[in-house]
Short mmCIF file of C-alpha atoms and ligand atoms in Angstrom, two decimals:
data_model
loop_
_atom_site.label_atom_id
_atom_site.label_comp_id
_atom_site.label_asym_id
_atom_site.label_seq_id
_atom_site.Cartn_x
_atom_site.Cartn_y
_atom_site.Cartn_z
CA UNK A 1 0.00 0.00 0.00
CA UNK A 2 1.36 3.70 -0.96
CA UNK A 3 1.68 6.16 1.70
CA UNK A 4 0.15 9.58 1.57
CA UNK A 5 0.82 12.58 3.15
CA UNK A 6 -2.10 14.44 3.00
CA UNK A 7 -1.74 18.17 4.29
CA UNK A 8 -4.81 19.69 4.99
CA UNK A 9 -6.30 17.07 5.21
CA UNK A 10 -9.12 17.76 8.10
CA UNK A 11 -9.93 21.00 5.24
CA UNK A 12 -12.79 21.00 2.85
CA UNK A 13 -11.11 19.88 -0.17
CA UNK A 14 -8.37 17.82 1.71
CA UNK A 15 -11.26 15.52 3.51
CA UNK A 16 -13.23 14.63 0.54
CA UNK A 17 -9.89 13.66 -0.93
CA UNK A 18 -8.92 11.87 1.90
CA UNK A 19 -11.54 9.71 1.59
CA UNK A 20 -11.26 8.73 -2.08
CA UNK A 21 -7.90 7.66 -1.34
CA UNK A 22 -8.58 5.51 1.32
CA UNK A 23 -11.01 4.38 -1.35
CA UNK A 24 -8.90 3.81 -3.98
CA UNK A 25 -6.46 1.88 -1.24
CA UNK A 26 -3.72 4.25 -0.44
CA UNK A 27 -2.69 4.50 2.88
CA UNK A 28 -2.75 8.27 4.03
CA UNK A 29 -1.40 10.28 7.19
CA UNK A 30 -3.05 13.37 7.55
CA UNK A 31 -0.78 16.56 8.73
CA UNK A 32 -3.39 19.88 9.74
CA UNK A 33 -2.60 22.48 11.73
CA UNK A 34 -6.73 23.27 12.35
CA UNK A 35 -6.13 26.84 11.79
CA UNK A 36 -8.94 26.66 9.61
CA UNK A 37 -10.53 22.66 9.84
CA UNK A 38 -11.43 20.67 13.01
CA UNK A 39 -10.78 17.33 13.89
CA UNK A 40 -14.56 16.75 13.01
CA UNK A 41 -14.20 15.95 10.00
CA UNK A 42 -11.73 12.97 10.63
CA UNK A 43 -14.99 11.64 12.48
CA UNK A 44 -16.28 12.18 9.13
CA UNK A 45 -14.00 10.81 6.80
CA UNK A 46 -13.89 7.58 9.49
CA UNK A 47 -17.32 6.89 8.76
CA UNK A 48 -17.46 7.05 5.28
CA UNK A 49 -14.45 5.07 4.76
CA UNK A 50 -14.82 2.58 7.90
CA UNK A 51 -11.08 3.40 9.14
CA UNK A 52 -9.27 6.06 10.52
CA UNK A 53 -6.81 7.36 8.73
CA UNK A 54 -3.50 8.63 10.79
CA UNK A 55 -3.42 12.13 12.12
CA UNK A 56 -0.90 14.54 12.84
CA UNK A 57 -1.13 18.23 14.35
CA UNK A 58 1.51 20.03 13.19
CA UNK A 59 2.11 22.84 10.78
CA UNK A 60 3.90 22.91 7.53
CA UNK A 61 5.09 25.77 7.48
CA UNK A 62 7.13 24.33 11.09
CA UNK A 63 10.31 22.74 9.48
CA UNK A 64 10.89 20.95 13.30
CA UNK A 65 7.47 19.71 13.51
CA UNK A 66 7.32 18.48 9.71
CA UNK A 67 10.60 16.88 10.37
CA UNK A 68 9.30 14.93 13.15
CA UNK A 69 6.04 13.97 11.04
CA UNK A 70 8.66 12.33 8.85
CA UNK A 71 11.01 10.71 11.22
CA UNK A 72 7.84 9.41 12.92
CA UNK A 73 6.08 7.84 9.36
CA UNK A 74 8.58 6.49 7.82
CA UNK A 75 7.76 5.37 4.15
CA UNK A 76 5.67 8.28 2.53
CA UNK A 77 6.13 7.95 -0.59
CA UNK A 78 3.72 10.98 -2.33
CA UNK A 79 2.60 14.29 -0.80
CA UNK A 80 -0.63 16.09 -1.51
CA UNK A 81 -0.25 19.56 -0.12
CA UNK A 82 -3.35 21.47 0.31
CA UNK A 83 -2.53 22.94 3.58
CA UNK A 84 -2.55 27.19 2.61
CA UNK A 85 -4.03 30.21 4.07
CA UNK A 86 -5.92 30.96 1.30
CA UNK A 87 -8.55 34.38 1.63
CA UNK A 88 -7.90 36.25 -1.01
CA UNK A 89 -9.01 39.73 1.03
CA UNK A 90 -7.06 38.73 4.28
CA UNK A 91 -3.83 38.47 1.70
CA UNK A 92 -4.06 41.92 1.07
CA UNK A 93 -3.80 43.00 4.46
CA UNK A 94 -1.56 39.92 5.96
CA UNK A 95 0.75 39.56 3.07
CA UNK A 96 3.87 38.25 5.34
CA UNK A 97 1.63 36.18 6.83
CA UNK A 98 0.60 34.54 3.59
CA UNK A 99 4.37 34.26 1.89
CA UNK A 100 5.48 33.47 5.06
CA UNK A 101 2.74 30.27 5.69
CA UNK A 102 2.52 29.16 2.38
CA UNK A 103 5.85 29.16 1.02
CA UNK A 104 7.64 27.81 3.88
CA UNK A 105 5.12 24.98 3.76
CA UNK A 106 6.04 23.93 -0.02
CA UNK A 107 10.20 24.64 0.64
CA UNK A 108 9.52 22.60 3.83
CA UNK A 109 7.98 19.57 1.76
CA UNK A 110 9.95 19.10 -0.93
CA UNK A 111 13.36 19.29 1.34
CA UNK A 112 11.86 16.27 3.62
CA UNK A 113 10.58 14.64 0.63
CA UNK A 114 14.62 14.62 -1.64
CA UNK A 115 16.14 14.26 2.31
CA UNK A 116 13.54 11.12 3.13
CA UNK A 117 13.14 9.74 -0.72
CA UNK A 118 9.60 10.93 -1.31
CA UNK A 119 9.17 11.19 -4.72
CA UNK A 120 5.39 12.13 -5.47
CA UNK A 121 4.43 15.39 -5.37
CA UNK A 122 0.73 17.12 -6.10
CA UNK A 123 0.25 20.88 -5.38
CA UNK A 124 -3.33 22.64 -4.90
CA UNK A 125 -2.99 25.75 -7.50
CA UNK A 126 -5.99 27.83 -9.01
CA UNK A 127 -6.95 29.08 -11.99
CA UNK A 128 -6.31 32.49 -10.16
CA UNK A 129 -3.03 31.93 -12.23
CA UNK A 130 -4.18 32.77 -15.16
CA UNK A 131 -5.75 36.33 -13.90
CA UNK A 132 -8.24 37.59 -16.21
CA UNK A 133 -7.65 35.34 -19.50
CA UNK A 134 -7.51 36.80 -23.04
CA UNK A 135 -9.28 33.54 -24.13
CA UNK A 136 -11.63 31.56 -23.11
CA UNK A 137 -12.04 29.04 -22.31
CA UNK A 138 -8.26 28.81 -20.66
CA UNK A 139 -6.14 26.25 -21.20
CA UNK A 140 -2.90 25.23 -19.73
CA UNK A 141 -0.59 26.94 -21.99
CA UNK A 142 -2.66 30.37 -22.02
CA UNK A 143 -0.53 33.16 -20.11
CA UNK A 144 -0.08 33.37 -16.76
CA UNK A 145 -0.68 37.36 -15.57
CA UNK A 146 0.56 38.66 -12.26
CA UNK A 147 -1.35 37.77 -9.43
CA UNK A 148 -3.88 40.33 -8.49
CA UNK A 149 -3.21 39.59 -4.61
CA UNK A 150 -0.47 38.07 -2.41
CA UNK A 151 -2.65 34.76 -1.71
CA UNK A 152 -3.06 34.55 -5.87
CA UNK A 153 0.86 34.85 -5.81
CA UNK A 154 1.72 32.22 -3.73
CA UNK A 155 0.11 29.81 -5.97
CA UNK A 156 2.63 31.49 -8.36
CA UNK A 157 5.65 31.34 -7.19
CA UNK A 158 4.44 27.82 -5.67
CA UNK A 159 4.64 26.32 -8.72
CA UNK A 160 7.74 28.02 -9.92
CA UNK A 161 9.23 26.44 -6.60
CA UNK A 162 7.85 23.24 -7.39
CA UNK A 163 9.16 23.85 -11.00
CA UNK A 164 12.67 24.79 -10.12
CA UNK A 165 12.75 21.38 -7.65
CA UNK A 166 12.04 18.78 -10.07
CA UNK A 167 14.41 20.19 -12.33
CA UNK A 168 17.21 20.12 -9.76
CA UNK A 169 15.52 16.93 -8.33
CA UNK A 170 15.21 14.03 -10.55
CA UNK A 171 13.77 11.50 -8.09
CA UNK A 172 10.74 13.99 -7.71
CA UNK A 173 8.24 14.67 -9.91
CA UNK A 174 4.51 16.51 -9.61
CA UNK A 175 1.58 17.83 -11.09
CA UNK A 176 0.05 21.22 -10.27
CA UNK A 177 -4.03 20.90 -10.44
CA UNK A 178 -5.53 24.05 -11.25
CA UNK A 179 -8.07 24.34 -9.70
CA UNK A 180 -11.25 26.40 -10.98
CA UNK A 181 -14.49 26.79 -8.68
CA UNK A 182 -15.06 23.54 -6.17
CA UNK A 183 -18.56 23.21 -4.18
CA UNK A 184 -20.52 21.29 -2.99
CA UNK A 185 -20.11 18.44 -0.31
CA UNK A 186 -20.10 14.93 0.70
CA UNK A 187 -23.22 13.15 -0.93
CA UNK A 188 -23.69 11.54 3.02
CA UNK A 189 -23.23 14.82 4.26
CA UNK A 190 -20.75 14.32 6.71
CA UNK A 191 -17.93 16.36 5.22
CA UNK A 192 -18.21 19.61 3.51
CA UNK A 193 -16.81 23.49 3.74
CA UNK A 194 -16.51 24.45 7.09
CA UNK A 195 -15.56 28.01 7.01
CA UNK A 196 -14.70 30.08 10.30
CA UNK A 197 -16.43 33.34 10.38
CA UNK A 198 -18.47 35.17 7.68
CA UNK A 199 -18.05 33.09 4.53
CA UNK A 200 -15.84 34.79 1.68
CA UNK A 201 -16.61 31.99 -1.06
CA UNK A 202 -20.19 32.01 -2.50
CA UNK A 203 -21.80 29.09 -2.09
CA UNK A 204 -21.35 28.79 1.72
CA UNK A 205 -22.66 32.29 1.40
CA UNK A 206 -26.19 31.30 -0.17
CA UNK A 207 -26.38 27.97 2.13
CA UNK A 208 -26.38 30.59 5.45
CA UNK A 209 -27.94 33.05 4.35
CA UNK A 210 -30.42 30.51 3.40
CA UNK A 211 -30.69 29.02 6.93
CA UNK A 212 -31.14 32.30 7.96
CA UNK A 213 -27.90 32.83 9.83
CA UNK A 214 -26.83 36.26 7.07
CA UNK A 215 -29.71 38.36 6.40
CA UNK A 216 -29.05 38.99 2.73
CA UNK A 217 -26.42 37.26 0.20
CA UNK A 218 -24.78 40.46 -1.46
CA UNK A 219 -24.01 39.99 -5.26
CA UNK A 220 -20.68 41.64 -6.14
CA UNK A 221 -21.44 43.44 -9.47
CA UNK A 222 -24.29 43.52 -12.22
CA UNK A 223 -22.19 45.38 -14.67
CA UNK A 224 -20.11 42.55 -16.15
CA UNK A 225 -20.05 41.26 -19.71
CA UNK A 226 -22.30 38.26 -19.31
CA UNK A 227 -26.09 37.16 -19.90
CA UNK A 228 -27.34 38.65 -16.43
CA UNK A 229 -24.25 41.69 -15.91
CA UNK A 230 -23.03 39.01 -13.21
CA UNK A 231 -19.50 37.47 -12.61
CA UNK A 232 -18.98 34.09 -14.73
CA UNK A 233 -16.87 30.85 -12.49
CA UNK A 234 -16.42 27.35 -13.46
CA UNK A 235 -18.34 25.72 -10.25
CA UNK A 236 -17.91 21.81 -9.90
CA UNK A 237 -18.44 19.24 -7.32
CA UNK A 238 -15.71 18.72 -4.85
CA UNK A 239 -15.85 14.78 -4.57
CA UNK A 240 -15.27 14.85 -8.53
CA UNK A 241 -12.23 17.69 -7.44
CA UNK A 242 -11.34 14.82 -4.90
CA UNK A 243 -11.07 12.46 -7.69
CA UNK A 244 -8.78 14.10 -9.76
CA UNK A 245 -5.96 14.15 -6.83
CA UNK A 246 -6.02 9.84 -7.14
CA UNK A 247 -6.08 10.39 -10.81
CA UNK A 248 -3.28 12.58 -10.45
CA UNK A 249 -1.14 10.90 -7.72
CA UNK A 250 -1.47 7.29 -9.53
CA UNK A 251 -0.58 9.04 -12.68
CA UNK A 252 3.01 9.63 -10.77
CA UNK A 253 2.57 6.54 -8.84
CA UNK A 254 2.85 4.69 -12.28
CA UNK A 255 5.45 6.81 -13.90
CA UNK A 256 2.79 8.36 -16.68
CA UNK A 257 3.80 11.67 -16.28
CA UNK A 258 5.18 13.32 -19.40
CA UNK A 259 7.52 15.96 -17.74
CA UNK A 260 8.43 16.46 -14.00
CA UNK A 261 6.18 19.14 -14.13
CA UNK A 262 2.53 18.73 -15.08
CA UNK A 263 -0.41 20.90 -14.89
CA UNK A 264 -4.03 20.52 -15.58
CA UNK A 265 -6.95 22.69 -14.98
CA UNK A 266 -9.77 21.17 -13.19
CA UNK A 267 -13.31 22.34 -13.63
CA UNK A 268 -16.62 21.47 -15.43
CA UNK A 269 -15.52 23.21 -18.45
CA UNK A 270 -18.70 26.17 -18.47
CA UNK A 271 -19.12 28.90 -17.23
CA UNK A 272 -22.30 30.10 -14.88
CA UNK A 273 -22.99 33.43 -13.69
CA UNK A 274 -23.96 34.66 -9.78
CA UNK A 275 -27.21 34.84 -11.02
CA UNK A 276 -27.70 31.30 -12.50
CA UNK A 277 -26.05 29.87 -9.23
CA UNK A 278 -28.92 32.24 -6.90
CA UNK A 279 -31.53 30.51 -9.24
CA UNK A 280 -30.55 26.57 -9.66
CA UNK A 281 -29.71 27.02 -5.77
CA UNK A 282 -33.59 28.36 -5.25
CA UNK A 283 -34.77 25.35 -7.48
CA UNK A 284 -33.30 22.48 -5.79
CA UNK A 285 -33.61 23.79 -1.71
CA UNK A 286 -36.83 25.46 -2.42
CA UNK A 287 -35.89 28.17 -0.39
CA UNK A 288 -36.09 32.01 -1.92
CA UNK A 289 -32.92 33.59 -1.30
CA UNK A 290 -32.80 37.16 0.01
CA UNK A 291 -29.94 38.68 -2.27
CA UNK A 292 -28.93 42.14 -3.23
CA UNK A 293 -26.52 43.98 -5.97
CA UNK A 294 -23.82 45.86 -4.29
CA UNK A 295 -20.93 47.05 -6.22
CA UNK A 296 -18.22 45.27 -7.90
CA UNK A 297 -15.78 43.03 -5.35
CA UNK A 298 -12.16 44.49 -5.49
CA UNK A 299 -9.65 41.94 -7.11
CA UNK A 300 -12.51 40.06 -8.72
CA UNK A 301 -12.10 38.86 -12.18
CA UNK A 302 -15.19 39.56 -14.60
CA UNK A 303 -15.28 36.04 -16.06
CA UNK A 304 -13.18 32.37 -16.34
CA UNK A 305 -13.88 29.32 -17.01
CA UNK A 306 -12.02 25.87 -17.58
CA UNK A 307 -10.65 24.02 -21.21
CA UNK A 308 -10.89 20.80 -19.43
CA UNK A 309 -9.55 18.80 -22.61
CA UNK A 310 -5.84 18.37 -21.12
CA UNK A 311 -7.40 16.89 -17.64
CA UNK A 312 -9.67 14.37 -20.02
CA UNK A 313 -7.08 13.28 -22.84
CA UNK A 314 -4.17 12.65 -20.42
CA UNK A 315 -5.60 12.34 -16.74
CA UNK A 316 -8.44 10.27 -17.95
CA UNK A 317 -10.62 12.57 -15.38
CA UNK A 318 -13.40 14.91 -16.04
CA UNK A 319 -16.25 16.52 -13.94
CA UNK A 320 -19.44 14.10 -13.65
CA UNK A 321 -21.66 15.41 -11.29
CA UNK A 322 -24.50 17.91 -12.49
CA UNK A 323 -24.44 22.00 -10.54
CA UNK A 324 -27.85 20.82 -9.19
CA UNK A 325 -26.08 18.14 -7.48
CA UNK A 326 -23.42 19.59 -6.19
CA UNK A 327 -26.06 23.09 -5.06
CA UNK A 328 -27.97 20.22 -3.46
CA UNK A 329 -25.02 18.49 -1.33
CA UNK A 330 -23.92 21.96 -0.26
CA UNK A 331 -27.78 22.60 0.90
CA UNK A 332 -27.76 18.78 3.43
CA UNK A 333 -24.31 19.89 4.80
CA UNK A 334 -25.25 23.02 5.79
CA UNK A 335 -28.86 21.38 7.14
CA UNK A 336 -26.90 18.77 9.35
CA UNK A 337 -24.63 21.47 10.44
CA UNK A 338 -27.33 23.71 11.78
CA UNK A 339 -29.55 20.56 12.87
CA UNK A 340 -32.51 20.85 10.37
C1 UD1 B 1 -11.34 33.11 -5.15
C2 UD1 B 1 -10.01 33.08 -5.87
C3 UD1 B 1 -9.52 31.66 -5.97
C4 UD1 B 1 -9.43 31.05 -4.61
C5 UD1 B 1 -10.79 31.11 -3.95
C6 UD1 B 1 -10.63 30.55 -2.54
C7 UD1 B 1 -9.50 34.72 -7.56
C8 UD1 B 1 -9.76 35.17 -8.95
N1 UD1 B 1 -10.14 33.63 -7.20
O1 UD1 B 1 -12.29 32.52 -6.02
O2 UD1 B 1 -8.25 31.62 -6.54
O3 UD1 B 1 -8.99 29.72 -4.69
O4 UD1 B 1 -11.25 32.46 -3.91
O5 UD1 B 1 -11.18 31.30 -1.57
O6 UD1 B 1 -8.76 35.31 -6.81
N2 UD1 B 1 -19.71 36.43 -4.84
C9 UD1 B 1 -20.81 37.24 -4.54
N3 UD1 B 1 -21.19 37.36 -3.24
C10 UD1 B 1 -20.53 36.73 -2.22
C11 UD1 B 1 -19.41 35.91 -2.52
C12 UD1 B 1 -19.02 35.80 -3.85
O7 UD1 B 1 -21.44 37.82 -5.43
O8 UD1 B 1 -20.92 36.90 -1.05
C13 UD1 B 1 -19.31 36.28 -6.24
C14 UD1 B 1 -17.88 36.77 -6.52
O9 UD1 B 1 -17.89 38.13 -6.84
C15 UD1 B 1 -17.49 35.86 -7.69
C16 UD1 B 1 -18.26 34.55 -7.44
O10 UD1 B 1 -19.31 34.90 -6.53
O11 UD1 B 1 -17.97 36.41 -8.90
C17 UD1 B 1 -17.41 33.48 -6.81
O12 UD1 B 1 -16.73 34.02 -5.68
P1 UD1 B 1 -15.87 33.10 -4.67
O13 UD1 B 1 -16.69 31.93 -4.26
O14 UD1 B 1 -15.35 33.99 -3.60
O15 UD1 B 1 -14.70 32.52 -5.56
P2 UD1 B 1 -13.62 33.27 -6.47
O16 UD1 B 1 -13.54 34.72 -6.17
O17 UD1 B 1 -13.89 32.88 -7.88
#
């Protein structure tokens, strides 16, 4: 069995991962620092799966505490490295805090990895990359602009690091998933987004304000170039996001990979606007939303969405589940969190 270091893995995107690699029979050690996760959702992941899957508190952006982590599980043989601060408005104001956290955490990996003989690597990026394309839809090789925020530019310069390692690091190689829009939950809902505070991402947005705990959803702009004036996103389902990490770690696991470095975006491939989101969300909970139209949101792009041809042709992965399914996951999560 391979051995997985999962970072972030108690997060929203690291625990429905978790569990499709205990699925697909890989043997994982989560590392979380619950600086924005709880150990809840190891409860979770346990029963989904039926087993437990190792857990370590420690930060990875601690080179003495990640160093222990790998003294103490010997063996790992891939990393999946989702652990990042990763609010694009608290970047602004904490950028230290954000080079500082999520650098260290990459340099940190990939030293233990070439020092221990690791030799998997799979990074969390965005499509925040690619800034406001030229061309849509984006594909891998469209230009990458400069990031419009320090948390955009660590995922940035996190794949230049990642680049400039394998280069220098033959025994290492990794893809870079590019993310576009994930939501959604855990079909069983008992794992989804858990965010601290007053949501910044939409969908847990809608989901409290539709449970009555935010008075009024605010939509960030009507003045955009799209059907309804409203900003266009890729949204997909996070367990088919989840899926695309074991597609991408047994692509490395098998020695597939075409370069040291590979990326791929991941998304449904279309794009849907604020609006669209507000009304398939309204169909499926049948629950009227109370929303507004304030102005634009600083540092917000007008519209992206995914070429998801690269992920299909070489990863053999592609986005299955329908936005209704994934609006209706999001809506029994946040029902079982609130006790409805
Ligand atoms: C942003 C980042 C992305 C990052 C993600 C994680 C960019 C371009 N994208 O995604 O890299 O991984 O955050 O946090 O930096 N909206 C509202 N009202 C709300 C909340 C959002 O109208 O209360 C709108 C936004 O203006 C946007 C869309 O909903 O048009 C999606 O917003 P959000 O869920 O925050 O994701 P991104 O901004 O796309």
């Amino acid at each position: 069995m391979s051995k997985v270091l999962v970072t972030g893995g108690a997060g929203y995107i690291g625990s429905h991962t978790v569990v499709e690699l205990i699925t697909a029979g890989y043997e994982v050690v989560i590392v979380d620092n619950f600086s924005n996760s709880n150990p809840g959702s190891v409860d979770g992941i346990e029963r989904i799966v039926g087993r437990r899957p190792a857990l370590v508190e420690a930060d990875c952006s601690d080179y003495a505490q990640m160093l222990q982590l790998f003294k103490d599980h010997s063996g790992i043989d891939g990393i999946i490295h989702f652990a990042a601060l990763k609010a694009v408005g608290e970047s602004v104001v904490k950028p230290l805090e954000y080079y500082r956290n999520n650098m260290l955490s990459i340099i940190n990996l990939l030293s233990l990895m070439k020092d221990f003989g690791g030799k998997h690597f799979v990074f969390s990026s965005s499509c925040t990359v690619y800034g406001q394309p030229d061309i849509l839809p984006v594909t891998e090789t469209s230009p990458l602009k400069p990031a419009m925020s320090p948390y955009g530019n660590t995922k940035k310069v996190g794949e230049e690091i990642i680049r400039d390692t394998v280069l220098a690091v033959p025994s290492i190689s990794a893809i870079a998933l590019r993310y576009f829009n994930p939501i959604g939950a855990h079909p069983s809902a008992l794992i989804g987004e858990l965010p601290q505070g007053k949501p910044d991402n939409l969908i847990p947005f809608i989901t409290q304000t539709a449970v009555g705990i935010r008075p009024v959803l605010q939509i960030f702009g009507n003045d955009y170039d799209s059907s309804d004036g409203t900003a266009i996103r890729d949204y997909f389902h996070v367990v088919d996001l989840a899926k695309a990490h074991v597609f991408a770690l047994d692509r490395l696991f098998k020695g597939n990979n075409r370069k040291p470095l590979e990326f791929f975006n991941i998304g449904a491939g279309k794009g849907i606007t604020v609006l669209e989101i507000v009304k398939a969300f309204e169909k499926v909970s049948g629950v009227k939303l109370n929303y507004e139209i304030v102005g634009r949101r600083a540092g917000d792009i007008e519209k992206v969405w995914a070429d998801t041809r690269l992920a299909e042709s070489e990863l053999g992965w592609k986005a299955v589940s329908t936005l209704e399914d994934a609006l209706l996951t999001a809506w029994n999560w946040e029902k079982r969190l609130r006790g409805l």
